[in-house]
Tab-separated table of C-alpha atoms in Angstrom:
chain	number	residue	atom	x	y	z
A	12	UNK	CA	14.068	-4.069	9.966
A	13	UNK	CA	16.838	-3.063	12.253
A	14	UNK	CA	16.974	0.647	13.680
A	15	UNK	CA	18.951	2.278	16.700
A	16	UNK	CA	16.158	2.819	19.393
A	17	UNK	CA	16.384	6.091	20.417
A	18	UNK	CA	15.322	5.708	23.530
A	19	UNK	CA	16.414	8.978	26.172
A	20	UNK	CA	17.418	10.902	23.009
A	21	UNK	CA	15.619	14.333	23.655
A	22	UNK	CA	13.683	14.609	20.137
A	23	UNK	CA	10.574	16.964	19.139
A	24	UNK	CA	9.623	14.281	17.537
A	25	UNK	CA	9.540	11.785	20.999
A	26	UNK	CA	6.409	12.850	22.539
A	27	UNK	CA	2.848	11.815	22.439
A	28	UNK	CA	2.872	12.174	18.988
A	29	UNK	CA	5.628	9.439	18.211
A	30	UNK	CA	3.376	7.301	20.526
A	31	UNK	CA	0.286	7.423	18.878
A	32	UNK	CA	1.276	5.759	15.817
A	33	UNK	CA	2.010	3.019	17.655
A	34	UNK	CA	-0.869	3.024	19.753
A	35	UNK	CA	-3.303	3.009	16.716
A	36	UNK	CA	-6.364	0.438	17.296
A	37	UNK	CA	-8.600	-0.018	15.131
A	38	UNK	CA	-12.739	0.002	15.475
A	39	UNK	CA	-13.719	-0.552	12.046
A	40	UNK	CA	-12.696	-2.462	8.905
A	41	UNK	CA	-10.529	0.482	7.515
A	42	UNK	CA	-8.291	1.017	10.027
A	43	UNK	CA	-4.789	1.018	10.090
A	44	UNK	CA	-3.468	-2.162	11.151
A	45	UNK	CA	-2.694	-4.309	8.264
A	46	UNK	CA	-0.110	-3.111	5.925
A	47	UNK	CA	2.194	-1.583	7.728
A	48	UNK	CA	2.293	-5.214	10.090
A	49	UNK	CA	3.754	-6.827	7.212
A	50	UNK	CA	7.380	-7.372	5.749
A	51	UNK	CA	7.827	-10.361	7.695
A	52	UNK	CA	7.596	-12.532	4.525
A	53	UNK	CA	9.818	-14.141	1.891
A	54	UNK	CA	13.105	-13.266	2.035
A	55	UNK	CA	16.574	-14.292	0.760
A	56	UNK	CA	17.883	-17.090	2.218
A	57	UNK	CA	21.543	-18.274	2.446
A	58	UNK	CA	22.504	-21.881	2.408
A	59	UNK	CA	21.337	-22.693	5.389
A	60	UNK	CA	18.030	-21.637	5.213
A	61	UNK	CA	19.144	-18.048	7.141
A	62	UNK	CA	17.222	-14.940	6.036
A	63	UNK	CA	20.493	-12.906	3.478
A	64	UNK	CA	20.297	-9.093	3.991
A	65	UNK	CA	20.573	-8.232	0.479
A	66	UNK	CA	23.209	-5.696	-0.301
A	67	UNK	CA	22.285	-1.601	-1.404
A	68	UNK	CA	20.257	-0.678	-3.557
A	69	UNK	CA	21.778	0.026	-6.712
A	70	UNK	CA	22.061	4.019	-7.541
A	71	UNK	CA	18.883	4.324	-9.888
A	72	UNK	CA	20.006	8.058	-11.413
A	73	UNK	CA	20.986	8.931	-14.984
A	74	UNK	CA	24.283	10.955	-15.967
A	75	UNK	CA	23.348	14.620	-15.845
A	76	UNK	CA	23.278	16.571	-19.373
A	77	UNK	CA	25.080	19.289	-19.134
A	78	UNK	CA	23.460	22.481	-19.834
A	79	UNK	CA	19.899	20.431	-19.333
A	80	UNK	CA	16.886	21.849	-17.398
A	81	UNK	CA	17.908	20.940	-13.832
A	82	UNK	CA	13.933	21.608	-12.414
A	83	UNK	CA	10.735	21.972	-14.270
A	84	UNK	CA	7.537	23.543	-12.934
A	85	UNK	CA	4.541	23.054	-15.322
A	86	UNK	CA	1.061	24.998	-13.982
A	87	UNK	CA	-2.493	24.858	-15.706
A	88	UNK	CA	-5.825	22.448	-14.791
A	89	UNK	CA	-5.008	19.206	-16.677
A	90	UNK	CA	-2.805	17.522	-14.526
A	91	UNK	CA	-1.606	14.912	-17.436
A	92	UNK	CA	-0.374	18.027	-19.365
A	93	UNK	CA	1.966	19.442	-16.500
A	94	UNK	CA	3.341	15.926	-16.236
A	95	UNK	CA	3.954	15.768	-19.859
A	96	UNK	CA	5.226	19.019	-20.509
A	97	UNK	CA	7.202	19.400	-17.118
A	98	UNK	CA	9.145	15.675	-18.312
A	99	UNK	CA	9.469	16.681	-21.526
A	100	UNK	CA	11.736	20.128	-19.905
A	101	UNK	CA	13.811	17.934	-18.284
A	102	UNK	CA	14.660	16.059	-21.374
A	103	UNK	CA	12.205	13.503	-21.624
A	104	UNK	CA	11.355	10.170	-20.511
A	105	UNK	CA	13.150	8.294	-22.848
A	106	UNK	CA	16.010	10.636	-21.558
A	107	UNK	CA	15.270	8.615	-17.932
A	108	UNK	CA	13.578	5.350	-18.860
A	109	UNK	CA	15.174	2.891	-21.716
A	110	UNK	CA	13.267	0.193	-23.839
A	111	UNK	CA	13.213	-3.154	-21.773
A	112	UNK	CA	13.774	-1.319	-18.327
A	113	UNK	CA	11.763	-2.615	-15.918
A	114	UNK	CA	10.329	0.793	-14.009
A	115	UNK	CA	8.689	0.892	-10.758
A	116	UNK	CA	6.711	4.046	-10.019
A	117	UNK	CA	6.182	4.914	-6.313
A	118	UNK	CA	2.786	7.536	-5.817
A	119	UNK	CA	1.571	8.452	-2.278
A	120	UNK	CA	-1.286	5.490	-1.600
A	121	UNK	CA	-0.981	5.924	2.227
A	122	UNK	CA	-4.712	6.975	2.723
A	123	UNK	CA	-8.068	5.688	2.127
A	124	UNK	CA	-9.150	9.284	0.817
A	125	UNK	CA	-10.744	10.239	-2.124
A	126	UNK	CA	-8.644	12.269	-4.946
A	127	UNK	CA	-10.348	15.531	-3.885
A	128	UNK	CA	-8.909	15.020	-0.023
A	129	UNK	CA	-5.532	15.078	-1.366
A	130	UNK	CA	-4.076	12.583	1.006
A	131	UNK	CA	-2.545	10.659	-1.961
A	132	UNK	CA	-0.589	11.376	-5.381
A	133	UNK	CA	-3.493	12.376	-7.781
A	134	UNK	CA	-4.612	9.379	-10.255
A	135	UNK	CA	-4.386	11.667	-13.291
A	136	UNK	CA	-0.670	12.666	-12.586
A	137	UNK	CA	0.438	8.644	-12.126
A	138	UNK	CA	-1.210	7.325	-15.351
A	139	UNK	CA	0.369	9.785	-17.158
A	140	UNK	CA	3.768	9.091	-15.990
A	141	UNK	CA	2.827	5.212	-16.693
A	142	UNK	CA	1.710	6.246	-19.905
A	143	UNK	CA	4.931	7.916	-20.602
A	144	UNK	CA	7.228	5.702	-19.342
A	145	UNK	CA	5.024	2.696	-21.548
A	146	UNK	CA	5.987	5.447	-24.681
A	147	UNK	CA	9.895	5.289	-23.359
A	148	UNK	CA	9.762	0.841	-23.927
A	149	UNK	CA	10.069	0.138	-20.728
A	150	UNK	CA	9.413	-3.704	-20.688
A	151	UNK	CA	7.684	-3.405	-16.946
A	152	UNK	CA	6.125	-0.842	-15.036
A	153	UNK	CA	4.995	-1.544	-11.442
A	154	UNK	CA	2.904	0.964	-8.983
A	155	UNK	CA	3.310	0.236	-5.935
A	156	UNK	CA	3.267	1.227	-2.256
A	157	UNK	CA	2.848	0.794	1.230
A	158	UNK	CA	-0.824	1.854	2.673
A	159	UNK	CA	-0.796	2.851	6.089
A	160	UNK	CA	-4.418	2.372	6.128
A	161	UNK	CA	-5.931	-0.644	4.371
A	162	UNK	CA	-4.036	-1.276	0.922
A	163	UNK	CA	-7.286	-2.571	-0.505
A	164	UNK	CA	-9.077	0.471	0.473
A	165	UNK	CA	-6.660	2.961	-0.411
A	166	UNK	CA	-5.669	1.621	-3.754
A	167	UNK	CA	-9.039	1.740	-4.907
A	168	UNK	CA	-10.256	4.581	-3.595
A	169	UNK	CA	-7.114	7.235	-4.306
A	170	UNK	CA	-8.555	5.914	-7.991
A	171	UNK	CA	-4.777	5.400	-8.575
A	172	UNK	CA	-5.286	1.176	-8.948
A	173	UNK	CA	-7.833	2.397	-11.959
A	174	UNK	CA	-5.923	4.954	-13.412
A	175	UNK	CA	-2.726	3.067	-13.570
A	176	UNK	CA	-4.008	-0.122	-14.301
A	177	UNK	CA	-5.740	0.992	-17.474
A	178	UNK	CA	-2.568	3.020	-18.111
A	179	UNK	CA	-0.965	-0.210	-18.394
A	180	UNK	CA	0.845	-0.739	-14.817
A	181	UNK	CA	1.320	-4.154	-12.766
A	182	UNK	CA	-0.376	-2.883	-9.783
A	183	UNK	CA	1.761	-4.638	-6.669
A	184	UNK	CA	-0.213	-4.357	-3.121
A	185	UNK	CA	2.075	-5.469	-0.233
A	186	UNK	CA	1.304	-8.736	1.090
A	187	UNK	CA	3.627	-10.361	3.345
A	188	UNK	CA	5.387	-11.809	0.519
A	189	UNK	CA	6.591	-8.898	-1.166
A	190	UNK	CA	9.413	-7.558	1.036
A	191	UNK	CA	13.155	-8.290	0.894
A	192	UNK	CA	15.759	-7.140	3.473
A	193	UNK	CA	18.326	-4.964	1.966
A	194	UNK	CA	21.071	-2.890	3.409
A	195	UNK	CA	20.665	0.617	4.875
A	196	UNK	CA	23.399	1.380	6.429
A	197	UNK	CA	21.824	4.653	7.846
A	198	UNK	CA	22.910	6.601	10.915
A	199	UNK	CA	19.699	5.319	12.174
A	200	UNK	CA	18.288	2.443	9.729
A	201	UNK	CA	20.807	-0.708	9.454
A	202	UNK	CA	18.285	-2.563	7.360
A	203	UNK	CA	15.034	-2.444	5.863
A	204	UNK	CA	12.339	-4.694	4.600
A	205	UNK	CA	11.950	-3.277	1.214
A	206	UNK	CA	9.220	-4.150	-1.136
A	207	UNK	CA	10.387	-6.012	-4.422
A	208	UNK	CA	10.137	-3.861	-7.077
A	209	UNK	CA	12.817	-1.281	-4.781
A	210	UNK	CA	14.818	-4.479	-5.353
A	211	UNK	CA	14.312	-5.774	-8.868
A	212	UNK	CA	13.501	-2.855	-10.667
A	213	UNK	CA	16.081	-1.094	-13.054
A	214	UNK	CA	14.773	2.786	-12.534
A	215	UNK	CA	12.576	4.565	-9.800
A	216	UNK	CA	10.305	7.214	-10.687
A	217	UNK	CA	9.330	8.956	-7.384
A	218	UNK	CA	5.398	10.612	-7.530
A	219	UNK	CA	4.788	12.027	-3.856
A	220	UNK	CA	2.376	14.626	-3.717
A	221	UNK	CA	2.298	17.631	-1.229
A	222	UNK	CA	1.373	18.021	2.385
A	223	UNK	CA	1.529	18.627	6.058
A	224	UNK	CA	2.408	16.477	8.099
A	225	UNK	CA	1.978	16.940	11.448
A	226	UNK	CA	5.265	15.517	12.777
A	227	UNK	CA	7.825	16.521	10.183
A	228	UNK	CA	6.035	19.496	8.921
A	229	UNK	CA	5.402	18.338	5.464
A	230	UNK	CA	5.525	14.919	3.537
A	231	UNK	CA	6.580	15.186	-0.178
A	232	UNK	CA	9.372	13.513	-2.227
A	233	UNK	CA	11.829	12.304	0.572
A	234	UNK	CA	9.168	11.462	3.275
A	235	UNK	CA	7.575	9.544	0.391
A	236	UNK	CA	10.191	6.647	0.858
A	237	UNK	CA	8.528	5.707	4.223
A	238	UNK	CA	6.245	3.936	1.782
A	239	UNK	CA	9.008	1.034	0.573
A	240	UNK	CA	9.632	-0.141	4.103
A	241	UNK	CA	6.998	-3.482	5.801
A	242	UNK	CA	7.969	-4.130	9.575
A	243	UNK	CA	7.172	-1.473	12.142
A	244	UNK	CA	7.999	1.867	10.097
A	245	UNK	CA	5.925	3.645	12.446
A	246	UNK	CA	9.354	3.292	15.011
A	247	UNK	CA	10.791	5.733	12.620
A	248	UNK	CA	8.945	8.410	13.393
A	249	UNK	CA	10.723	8.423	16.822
A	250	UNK	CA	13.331	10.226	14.604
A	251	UNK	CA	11.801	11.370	11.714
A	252	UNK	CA	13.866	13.538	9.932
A	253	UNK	CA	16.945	10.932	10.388
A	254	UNK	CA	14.593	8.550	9.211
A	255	UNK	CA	13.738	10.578	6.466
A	256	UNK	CA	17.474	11.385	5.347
A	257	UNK	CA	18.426	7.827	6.098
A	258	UNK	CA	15.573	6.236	3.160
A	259	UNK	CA	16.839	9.149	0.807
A	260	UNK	CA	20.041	8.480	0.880
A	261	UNK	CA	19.436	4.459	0.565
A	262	UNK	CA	17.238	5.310	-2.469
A	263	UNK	CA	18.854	6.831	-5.072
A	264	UNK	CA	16.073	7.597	-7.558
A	265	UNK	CA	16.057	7.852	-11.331
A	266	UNK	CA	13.143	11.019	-11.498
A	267	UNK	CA	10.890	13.074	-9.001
A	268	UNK	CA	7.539	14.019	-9.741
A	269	UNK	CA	6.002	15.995	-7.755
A	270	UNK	CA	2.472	16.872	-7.448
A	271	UNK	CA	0.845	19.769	-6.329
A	272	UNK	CA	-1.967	19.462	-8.455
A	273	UNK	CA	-3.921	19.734	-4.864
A	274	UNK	CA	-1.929	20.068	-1.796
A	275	UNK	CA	-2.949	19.927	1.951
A	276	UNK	CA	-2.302	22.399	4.032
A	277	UNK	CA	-3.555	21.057	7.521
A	278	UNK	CA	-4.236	17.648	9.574
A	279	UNK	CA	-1.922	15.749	7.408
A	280	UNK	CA	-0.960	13.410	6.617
A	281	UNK	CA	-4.150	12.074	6.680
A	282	UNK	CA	-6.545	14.934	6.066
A	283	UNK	CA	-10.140	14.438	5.434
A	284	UNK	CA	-11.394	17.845	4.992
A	285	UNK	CA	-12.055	19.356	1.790
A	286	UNK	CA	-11.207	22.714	3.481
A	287	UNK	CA	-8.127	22.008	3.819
A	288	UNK	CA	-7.206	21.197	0.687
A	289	UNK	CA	-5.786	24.057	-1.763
A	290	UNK	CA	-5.790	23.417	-5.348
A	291	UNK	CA	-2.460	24.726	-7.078
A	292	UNK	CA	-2.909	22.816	-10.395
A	293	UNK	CA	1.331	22.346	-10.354
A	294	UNK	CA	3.894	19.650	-11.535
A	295	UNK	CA	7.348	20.417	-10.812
A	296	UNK	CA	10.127	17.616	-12.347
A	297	UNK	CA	13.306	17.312	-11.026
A	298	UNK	CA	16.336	14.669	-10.446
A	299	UNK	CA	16.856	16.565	-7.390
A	300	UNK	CA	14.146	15.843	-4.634
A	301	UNK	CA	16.149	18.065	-1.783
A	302	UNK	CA	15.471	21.313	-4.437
A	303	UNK	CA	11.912	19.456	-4.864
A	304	UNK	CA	10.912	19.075	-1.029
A	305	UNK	CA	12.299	22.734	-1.006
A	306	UNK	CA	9.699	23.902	-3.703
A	307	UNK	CA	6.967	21.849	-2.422
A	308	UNK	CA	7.325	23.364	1.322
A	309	UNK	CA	6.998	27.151	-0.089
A	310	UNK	CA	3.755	26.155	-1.963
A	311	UNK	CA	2.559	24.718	1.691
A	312	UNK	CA	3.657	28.125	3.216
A	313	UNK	CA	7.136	26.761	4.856
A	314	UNK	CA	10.496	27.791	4.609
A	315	UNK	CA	12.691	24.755	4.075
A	316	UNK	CA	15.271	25.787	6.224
A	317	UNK	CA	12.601	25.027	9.266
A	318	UNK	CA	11.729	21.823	7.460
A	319	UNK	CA	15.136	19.244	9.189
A	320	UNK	CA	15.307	16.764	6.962
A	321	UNK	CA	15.499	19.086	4.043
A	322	UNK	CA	18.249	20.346	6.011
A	323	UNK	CA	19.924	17.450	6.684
A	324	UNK	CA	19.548	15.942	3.088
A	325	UNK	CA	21.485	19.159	1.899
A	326	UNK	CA	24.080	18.181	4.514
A	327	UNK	CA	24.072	14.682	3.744
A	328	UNK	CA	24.600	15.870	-0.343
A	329	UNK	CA	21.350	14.365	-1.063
A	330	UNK	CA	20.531	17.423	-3.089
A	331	UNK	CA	20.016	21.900	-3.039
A	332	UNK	CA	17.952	23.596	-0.045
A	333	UNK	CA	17.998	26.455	-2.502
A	334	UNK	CA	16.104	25.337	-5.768
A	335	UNK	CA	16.307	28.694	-7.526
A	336	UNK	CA	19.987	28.131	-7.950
A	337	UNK	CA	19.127	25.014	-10.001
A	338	UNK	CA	18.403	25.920	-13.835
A	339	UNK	CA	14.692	25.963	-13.945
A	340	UNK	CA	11.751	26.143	-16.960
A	341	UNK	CA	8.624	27.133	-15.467
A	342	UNK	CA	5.667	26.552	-17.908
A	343	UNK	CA	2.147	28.537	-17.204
A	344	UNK	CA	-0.822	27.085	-17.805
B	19	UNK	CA	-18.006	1.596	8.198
B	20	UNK	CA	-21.371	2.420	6.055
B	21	UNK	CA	-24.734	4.152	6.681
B	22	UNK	CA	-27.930	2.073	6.350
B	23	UNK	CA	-27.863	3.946	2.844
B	24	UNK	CA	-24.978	2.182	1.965
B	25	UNK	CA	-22.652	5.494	2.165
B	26	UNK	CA	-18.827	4.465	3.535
B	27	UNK	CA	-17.357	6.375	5.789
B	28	UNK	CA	-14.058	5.622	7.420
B	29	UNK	CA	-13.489	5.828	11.745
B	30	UNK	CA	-9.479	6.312	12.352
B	31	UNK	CA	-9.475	5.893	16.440
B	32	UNK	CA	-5.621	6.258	18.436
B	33	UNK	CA	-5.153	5.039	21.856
B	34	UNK	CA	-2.994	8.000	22.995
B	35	UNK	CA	-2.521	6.390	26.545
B	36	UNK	CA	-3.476	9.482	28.481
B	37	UNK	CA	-6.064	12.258	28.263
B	38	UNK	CA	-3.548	15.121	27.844
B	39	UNK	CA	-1.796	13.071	24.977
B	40	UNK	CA	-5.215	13.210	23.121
B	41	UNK	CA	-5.867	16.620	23.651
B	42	UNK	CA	-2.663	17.470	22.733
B	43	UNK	CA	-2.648	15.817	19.022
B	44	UNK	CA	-6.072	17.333	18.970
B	45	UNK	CA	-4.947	20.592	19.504
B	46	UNK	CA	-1.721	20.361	17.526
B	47	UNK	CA	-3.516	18.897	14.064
B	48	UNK	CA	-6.511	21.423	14.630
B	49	UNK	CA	-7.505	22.745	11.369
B	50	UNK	CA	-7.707	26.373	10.963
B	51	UNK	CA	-10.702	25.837	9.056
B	52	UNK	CA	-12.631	23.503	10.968
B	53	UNK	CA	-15.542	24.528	13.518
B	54	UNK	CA	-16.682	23.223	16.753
B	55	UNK	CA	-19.672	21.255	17.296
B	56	UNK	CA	-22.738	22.292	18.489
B	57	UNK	CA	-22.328	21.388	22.425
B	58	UNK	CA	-19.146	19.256	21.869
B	59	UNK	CA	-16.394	21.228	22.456
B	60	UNK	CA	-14.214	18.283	22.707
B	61	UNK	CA	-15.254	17.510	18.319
B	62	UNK	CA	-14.261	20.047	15.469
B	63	UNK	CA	-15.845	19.503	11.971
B	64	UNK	CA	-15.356	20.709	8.337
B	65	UNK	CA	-16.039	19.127	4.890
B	66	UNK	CA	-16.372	15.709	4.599
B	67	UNK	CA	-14.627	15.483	8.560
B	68	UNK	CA	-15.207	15.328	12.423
B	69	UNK	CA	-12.812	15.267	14.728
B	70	UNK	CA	-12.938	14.840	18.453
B	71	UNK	CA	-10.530	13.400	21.726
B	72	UNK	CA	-11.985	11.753	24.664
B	73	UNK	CA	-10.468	10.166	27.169
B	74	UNK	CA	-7.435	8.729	26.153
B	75	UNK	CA	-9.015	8.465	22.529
B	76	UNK	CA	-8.214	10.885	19.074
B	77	UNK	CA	-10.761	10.068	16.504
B	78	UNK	CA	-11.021	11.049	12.966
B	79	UNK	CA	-14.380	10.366	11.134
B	80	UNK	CA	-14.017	10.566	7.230
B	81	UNK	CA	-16.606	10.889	4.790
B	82	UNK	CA	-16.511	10.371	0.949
B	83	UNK	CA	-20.227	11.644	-0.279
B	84	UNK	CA	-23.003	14.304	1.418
B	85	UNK	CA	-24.974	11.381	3.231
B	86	UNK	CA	-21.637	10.266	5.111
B	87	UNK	CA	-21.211	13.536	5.417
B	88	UNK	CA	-24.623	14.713	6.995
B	89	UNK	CA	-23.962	10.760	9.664
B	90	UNK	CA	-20.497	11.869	10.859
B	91	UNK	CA	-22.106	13.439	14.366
B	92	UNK	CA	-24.138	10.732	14.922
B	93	UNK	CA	-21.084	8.113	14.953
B	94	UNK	CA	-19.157	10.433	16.276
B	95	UNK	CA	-21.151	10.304	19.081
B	96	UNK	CA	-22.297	7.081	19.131
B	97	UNK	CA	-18.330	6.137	18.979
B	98	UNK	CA	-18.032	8.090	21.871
B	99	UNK	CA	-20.504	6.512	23.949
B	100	UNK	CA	-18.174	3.326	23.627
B	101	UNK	CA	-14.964	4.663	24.183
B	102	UNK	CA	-16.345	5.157	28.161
């Protein structure tokens, strides 16, 4: 991974708190150290045995319908149903996903938390959109991402691994084999040591779920693509909402899930505490994650204009700051 | 990390380099919710969570059942004890 050090640049982000990321030891067996070391595997080579940057990612998005359901917002307690009926809104999966596509599908795994901590995408809302986007023929469906604590742990214990394995996903854990370089071409991020299924796959459904974060304010569907990237992410959050703008704009997604079936509202984005977890029993659907990450921060109490990389994602043409302006079906529970 | 009952429980510890950064990330993730321990002011706890600074040290203790739970002060402080 190649970034533009910062270094001098006055930033809110460049205090203790960029630091302590990097500072991170670990005393115990689930600590942080592992996953986010890696990315310093196989890569492309040229003929000469030189690691190839691959080139962009290819843009993953649909042609829009005209006259479709730009957002959908689907409330009630089964979390399977909002995904269903919030996808189905927008048109469908088969609208998004084509038989013999392979799909990869890209939750919030960052946290070795249980379901009810909310630190991760909820296991009921992923295997439903593997189940759907088995229904759509897609030939191969991957879940993947990468854990900032202990992939292991956190795979297992978000229940996701379960849920989408029995679903029917390829479950892909990063090991230090499973990252290519590809082009950024950011303002900040040149390249980035992507993990395969970024690379290979032919659509990417984004599932973040919704929370605080204590640097950026809130982690939802752009922050979520801090979770492709091996090598030593945790530089980015010397910059974060460049950072932020810079993985949105080099990921180009197919569909946005987002869950808010329980968001946190404090001491993210790890959390911990069950008090400060709200349960809000929502799915909102969009091919727009700016107008997502816009929803998402009013259901965490936020206006998105304080939020910067919603901000700059507008500016950038990444997406809406104002979702209402986007035709919207909201479906009650 | 797991109590002699076999409960897990998970220990995140940061090196913040200085005292004031830990206090400071301490003070800045503070939960709204979360109340201080009994004579600890340095440690905050609420549902299935403790968190305290010392030194140059931010820890956050996890739990993922009630007997975690009810062993959190007891690493906490026996964590502590090592970070001197």
């Amino acid at each position: 991974m190649t970034i533009d050090a910062p270094a001098g640049s006055p930033s809110s982000d460049s205090d203790g708190l960029g630091r302590r990321a990097m500072l991170r030891v670990g005393v115990t067996t689930a600590l942080a150290a592992g996953s986010v070391a890696l990315g310093l595997g196989l890569r492309a080579r040229d003929g000469h045995g030189k690691a190839k940057v691959l080139p962009k990612l290819k843009d993953h998005r649909v042609a829009r319908l005209p006259g479709a359901v730009e957002m959908a917002i689907a409330r009630g307690p089964d979390a399977a149903a909002n995904v269903r009926r919030a996808v189905e809104a927008v048109g469908g999966m088969s609208r998004f996903v084509k038989r013999g596509e392979r799909v990869v599908i890209k939750p919030n795994i960052g946290w070795n938390r249980l379901p009810e901590q909310a630190a991760n995408t909820n296991p009921d809302v992923v295997a439903e959109v593997v189940r759907l986007v088995a229904a759509a023929g897609a030939g191969k469906i991957w879940v993947t991402d990468v854990s900032v604590n202990t992939a292991e742990q956190c795979f297992a214990r978000s229940g996701i691994e379960k849920a989408a394995g029995a679903a029917g996903a390829t479950i892909v854990r990063p090991s230090s084999t499973a990252f290519r370089e590809v082009d950024v071409s950011g303002k900040l991020l040149h390249t980035g040591d992507v993990l395969f299924p970024f690379v290979e796959a032919d659509r990417i459904i984004n599932v973040p779920v919704v929370k605080q974060h204590s640097l950026s304010g809130a982690t939802m569907a752009m922050k979520n693509w801090y979770g492709v990237l091996g090598g030593q992410r945790v530089k980015l959050h010397q910059n974060i909402h460049l950072s932020i703008v810079d993985l949105a704009a080099m990921i180009k997604p197919t569909l946005t899930i987002l869950d808010a079936t329980r968001i946190l509202l404090a001491n993210g984005p790890t959390g911990g505490s069950l008090a400060d977890v709200k349960r809000m029993d929502t799915v909102a659907v969009s091919t727009d994650e700016v107008a997502l990450d816009a929803f998402g921060a009013g259901l965490l109490g936020l206006s998105p204009v304080d939020l910067g990389f919603i901000v700059e994602g507008m500016k950038a043409g990444l997406g809406r700051l104002d979702w209402k302006s986007l035709k919207t079906e909201e479906l009650g529970g | 990390m797991a109590t002699p009952e076999g409960s897990e429980l998970v220990c995140d510890v940061y090196d913040m380099a200085s005292a004031e950064n830990a206090q400071s990330i301490f003070d800045k993730e503070r939960s709204p919710t979360a109340k201080p321990l009994d004579g600890w002011s340095e440690a905050i706890a609420g549902p299935m969570s403790l968190v305290f600074h010392h030194g140059r040290y931010y820890a956050k203790l996890t739990a993922f059942d009630a007997k975690a739970e009810a062993a959190l002060p007891a690493v906490a402080r026996a964590l502590k004890e090592k970070m001197q």
